[in-house]
Short mmCIF file of N, CA and C in Angstrom, two decimals:
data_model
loop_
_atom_site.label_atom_id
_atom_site.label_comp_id
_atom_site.label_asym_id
_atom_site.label_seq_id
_atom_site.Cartn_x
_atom_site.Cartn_y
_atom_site.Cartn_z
N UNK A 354 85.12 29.93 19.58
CA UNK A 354 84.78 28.59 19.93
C UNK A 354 84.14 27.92 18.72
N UNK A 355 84.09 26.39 18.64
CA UNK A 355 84.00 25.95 17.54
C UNK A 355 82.63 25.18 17.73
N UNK A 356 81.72 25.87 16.40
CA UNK A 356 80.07 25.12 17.07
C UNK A 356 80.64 23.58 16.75
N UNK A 357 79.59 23.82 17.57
CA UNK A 357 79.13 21.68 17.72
C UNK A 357 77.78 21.61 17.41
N UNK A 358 78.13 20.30 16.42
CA UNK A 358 76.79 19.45 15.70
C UNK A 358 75.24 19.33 16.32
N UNK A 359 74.23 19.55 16.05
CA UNK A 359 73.13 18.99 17.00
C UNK A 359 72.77 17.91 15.85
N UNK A 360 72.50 16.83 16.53
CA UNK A 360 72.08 15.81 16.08
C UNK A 360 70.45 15.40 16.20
N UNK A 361 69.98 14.97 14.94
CA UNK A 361 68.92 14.81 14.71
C UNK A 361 68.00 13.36 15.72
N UNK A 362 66.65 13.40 16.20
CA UNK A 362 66.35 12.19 16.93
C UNK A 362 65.23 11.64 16.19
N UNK A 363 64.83 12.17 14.88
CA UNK A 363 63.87 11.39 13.73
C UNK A 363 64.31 12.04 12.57
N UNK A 364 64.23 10.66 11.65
CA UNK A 364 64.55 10.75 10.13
C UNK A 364 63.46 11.39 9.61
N UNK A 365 64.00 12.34 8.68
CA UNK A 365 62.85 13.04 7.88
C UNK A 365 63.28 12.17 6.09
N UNK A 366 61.84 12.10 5.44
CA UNK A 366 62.00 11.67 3.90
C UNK A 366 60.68 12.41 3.65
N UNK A 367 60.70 13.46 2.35
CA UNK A 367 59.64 13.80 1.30
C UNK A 367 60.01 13.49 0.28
N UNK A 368 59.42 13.73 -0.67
CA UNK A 368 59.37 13.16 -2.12
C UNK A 368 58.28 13.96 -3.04
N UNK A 369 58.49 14.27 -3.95
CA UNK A 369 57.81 14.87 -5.21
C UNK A 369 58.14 14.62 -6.51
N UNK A 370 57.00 14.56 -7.30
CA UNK A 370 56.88 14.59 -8.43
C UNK A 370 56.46 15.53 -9.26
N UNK A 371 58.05 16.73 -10.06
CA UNK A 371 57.61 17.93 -10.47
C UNK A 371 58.03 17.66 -11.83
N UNK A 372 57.20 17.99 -12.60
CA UNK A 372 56.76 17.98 -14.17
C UNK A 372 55.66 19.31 -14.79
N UNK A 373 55.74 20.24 -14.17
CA UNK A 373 54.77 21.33 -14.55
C UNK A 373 56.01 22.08 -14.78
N UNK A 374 56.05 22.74 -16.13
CA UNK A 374 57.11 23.72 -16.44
C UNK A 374 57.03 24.93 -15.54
N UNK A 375 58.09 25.51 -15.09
CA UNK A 375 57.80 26.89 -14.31
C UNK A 375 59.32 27.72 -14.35
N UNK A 376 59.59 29.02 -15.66
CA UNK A 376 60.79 29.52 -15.67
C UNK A 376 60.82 30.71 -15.05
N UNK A 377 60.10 30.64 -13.87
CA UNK A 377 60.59 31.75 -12.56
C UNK A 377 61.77 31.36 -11.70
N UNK A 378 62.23 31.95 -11.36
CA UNK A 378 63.20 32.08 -10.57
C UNK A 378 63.37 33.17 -9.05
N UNK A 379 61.89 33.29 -9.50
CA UNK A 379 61.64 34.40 -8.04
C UNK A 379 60.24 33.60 -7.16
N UNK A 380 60.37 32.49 -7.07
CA UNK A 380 59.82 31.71 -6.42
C UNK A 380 58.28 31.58 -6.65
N UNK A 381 57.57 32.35 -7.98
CA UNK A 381 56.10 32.47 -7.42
C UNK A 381 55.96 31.78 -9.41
N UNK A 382 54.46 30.70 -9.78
CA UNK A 382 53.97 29.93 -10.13
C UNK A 382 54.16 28.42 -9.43
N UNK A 383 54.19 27.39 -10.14
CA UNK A 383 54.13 26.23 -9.35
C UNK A 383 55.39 25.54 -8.95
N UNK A 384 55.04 25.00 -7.72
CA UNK A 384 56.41 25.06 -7.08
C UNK A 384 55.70 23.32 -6.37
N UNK A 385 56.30 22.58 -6.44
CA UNK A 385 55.83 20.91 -5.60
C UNK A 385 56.78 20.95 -4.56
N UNK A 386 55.94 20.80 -3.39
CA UNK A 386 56.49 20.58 -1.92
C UNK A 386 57.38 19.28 -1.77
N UNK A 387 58.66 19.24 -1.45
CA UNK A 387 59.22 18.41 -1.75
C UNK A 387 58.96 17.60 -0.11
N UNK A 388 59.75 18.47 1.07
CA UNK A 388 59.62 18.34 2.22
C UNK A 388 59.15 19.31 3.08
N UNK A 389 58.42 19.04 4.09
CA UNK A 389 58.20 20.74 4.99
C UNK A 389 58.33 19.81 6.38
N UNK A 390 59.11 20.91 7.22
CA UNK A 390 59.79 20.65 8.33
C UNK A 390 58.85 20.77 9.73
N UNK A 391 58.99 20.08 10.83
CA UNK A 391 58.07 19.06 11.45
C UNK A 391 58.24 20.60 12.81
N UNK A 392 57.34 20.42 13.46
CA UNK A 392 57.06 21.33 15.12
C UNK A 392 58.41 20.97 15.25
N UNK A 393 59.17 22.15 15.83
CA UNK A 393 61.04 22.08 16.23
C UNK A 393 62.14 21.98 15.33
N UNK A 394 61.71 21.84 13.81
CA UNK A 394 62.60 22.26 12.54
C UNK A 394 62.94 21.09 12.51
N UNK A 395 64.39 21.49 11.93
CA UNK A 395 64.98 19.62 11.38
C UNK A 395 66.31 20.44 10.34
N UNK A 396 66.84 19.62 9.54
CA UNK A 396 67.73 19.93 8.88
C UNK A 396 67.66 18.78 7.43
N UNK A 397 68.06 19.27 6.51
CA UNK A 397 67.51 18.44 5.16
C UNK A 397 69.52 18.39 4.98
N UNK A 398 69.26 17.42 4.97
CA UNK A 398 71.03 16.35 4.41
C UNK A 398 71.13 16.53 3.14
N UNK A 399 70.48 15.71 2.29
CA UNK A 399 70.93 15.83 0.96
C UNK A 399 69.47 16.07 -0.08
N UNK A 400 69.99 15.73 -1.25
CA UNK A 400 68.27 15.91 -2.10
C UNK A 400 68.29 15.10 -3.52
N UNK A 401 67.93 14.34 -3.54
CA UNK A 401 68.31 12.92 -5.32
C UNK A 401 67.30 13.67 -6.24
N UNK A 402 67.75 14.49 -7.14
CA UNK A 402 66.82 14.03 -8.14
C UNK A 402 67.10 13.32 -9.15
N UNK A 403 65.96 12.49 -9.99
CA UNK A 403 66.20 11.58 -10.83
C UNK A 403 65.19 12.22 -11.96
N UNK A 404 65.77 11.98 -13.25
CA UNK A 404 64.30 11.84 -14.17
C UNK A 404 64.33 10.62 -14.55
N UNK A 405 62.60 10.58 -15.22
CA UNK A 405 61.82 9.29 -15.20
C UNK A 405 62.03 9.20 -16.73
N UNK A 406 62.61 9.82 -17.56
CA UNK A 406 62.50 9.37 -19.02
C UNK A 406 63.90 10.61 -19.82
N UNK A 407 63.52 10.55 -20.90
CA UNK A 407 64.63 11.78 -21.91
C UNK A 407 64.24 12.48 -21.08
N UNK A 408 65.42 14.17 -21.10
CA UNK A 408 65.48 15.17 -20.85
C UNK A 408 65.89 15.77 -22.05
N UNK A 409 65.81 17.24 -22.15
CA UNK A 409 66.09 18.41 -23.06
C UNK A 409 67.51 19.31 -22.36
N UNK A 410 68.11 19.99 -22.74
CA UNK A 410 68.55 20.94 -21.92
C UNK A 410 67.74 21.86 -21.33
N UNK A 411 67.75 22.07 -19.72
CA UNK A 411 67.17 22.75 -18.98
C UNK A 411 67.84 22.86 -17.28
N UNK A 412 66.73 23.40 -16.85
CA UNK A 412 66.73 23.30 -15.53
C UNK A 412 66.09 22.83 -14.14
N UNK A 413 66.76 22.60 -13.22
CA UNK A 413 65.70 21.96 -11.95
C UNK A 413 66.03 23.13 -10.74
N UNK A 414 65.03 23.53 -10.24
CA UNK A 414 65.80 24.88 -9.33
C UNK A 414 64.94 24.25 -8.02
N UNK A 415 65.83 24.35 -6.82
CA UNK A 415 64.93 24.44 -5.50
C UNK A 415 64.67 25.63 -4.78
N UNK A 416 63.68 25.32 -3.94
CA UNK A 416 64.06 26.76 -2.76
C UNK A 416 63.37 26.35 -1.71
N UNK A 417 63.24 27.65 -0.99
CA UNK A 417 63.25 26.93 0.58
C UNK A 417 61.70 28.47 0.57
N UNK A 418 60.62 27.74 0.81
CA UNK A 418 59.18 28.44 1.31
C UNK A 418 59.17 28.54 2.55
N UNK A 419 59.25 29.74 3.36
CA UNK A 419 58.81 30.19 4.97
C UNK A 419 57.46 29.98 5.08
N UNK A 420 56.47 29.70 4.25
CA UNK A 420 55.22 29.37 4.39
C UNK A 420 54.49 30.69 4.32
N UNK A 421 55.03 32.03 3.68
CA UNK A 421 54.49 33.19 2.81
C UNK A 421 55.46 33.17 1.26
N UNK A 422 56.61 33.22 1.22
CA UNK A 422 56.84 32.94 0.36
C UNK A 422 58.33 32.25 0.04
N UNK A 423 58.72 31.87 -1.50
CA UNK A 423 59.68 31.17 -1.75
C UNK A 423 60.96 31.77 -2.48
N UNK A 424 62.12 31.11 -1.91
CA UNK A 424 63.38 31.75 -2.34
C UNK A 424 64.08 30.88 -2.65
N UNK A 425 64.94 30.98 -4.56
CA UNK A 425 65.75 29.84 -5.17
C UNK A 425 67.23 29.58 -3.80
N UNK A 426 67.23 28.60 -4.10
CA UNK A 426 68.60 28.24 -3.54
C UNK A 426 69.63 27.85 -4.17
N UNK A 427 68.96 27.16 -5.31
CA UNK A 427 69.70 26.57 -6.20
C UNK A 427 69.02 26.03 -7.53
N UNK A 428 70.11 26.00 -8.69
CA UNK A 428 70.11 25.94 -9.69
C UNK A 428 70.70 24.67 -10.30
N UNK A 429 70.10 23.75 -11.00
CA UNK A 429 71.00 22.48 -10.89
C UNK A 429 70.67 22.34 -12.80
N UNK A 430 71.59 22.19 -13.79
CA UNK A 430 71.70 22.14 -14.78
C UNK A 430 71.11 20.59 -15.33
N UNK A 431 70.27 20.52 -16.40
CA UNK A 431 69.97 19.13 -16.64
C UNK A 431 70.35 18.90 -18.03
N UNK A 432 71.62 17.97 -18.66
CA UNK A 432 71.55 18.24 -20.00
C UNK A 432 70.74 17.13 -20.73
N UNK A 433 70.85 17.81 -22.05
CA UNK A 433 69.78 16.70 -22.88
C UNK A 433 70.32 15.16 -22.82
N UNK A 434 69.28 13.97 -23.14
CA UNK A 434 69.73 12.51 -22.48
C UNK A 434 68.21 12.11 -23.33
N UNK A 435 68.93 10.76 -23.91
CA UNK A 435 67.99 9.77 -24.45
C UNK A 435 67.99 8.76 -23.69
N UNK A 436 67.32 8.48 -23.23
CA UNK A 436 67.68 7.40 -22.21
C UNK A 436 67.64 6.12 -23.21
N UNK A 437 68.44 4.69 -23.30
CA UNK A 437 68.59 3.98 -23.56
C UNK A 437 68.69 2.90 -22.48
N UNK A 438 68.73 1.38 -23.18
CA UNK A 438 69.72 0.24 -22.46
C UNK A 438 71.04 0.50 -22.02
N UNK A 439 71.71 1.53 -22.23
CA UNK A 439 73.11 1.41 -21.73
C UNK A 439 73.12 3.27 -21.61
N UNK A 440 72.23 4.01 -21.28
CA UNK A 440 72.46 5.38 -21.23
C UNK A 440 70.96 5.39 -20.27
N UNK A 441 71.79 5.69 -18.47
CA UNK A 441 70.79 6.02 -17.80
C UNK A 441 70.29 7.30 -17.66
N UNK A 442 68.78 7.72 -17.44
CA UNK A 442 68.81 9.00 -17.58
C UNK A 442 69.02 9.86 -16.27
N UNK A 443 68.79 11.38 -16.67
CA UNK A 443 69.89 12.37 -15.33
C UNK A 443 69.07 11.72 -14.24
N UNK A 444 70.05 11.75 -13.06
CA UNK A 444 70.26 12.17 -12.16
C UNK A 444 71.16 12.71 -11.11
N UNK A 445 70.97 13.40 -10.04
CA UNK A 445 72.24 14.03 -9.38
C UNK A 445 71.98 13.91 -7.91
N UNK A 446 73.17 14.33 -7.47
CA UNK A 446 72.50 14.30 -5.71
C UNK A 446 73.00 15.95 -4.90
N UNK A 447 72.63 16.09 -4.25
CA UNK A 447 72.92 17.84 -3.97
C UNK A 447 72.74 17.12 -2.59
N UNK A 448 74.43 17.54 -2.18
CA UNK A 448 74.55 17.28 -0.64
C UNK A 448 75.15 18.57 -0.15
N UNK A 449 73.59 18.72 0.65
CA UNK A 449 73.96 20.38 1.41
C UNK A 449 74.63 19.84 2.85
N UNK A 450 75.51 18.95 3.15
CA UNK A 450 76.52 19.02 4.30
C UNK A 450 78.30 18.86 4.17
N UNK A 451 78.06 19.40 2.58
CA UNK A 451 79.63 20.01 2.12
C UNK A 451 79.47 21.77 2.27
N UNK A 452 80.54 22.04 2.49
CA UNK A 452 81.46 23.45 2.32
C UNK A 452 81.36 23.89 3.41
N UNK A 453 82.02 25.46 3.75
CA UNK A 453 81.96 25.80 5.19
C UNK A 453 80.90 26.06 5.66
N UNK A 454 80.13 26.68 4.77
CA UNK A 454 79.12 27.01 5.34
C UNK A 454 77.82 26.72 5.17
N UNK A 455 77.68 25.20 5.20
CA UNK A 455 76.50 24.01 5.36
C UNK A 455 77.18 22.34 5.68
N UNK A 456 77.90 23.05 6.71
CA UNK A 456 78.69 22.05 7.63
C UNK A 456 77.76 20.97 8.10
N UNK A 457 76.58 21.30 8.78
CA UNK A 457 75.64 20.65 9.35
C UNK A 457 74.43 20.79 8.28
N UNK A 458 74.23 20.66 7.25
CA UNK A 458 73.16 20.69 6.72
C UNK A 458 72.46 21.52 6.56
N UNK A 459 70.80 21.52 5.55
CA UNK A 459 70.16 22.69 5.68
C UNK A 459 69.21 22.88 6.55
N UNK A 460 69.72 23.45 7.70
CA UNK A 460 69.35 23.82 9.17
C UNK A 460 68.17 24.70 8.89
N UNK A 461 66.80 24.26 8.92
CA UNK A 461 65.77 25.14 8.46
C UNK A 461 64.51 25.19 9.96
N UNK A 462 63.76 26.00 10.10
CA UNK A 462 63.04 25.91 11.21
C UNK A 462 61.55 25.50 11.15
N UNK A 463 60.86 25.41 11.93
CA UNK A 463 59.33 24.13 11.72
C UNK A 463 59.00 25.13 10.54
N UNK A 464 57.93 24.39 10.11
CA UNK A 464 56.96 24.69 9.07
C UNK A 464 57.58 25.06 7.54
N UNK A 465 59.05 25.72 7.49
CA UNK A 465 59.71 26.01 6.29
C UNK A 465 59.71 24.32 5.52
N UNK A 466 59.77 24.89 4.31
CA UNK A 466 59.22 23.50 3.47
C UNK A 466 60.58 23.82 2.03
N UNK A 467 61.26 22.57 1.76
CA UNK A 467 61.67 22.66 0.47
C UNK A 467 61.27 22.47 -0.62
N UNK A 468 61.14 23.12 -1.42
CA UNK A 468 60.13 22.72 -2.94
C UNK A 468 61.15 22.58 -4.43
N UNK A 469 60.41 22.41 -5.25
CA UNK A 469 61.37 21.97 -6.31
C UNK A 469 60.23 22.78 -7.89
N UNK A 470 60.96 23.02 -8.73
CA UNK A 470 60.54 22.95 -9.99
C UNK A 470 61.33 22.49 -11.15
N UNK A 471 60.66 22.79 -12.62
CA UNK A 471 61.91 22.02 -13.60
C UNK A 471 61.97 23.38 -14.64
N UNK A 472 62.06 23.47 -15.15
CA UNK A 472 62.21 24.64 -16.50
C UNK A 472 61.37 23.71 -17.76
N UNK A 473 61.76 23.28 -17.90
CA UNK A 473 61.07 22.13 -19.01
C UNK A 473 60.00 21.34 -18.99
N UNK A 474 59.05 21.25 -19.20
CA UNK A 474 57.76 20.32 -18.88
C UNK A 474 58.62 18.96 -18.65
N UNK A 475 59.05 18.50 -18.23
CA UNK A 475 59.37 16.72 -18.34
C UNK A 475 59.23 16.70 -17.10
N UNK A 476 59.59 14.93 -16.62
CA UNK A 476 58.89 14.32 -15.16
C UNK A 476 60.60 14.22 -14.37
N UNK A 477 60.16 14.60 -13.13
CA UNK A 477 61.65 14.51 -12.38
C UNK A 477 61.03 13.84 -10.63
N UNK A 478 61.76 13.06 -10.51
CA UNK A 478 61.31 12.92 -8.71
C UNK A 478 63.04 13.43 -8.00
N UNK A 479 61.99 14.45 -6.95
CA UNK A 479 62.69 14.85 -6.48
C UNK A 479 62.65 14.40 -4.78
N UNK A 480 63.65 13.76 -4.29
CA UNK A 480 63.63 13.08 -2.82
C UNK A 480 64.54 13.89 -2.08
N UNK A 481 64.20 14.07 -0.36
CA UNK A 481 64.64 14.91 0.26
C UNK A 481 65.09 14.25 1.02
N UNK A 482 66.24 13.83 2.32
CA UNK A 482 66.41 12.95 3.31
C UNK A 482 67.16 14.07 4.39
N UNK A 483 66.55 13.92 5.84
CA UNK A 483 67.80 14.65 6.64
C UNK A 483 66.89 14.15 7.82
N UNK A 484 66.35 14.80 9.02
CA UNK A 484 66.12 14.90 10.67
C UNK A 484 65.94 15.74 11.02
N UNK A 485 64.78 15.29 11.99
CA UNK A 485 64.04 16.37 12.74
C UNK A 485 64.95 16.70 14.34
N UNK A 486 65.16 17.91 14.84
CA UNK A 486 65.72 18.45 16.00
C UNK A 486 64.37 17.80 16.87
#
């Protein structure tokens, strides 16, 4: 049988501002709470990050904190960028409600929280958008 959608009945939005270098990848130094999920979970749709000025080559990694500890999910490549008048600087959008298997989004349960870091000291805002179950 073929699941069916549950649909969300409040919009969720967090937002962070991560600029503290951190080249772990096993979830432990500083990590900025991007979103953490409401009594009854929710599901996170997509995730913008933008930077606020130049970048270097590096990285922006997320993960998902159970509220003991944190696990990468992902790895998102940032290449070097001068930002100019006619050269905007990175940004990307990571929409977790492509492929088979994040059909419905990232289906996470209360209190789990998404966080973000960068590899590189520079400034990145990272925005979260999806709904609470």
């Amino acid at each position: 049988m073929a699941a069916s959608p549950q649909f969300t009945g409040t919009p969720l939005y967090g937002s962070a501002v991560v600029s503290t270098a951190n080249t772990n990848r096993d979830g432990s130094g500083t990590l900025a709470t991007v979103l953490t999920l409401p009594a009854g979970g929710g599901r996170i749709d997509r995730a913008v990050l933008k930077a606020t000025g130049n970048t270097t080559a590096g990285m922006l990694r997320l993960f998902i904190h159970d509220g003991t500890a944190a696990r990468c999910i992902a790895e998102i490549p940032v290449p070097a960028i001068t930002v100019s008048a006619t050269v905007a600087s990175f940004e990307t959008v990571i929409d977790f409600t492509t492929g088979e298997s994040s059909a419905y989004g990232l289906v996470l349960p209360a209190g789990h929280s998404l966080r973000a870091c960068t590899h590189v000291a520079e400034t990145f805002h990272v925005m979260a958008f999806g709904g609470q179950f």
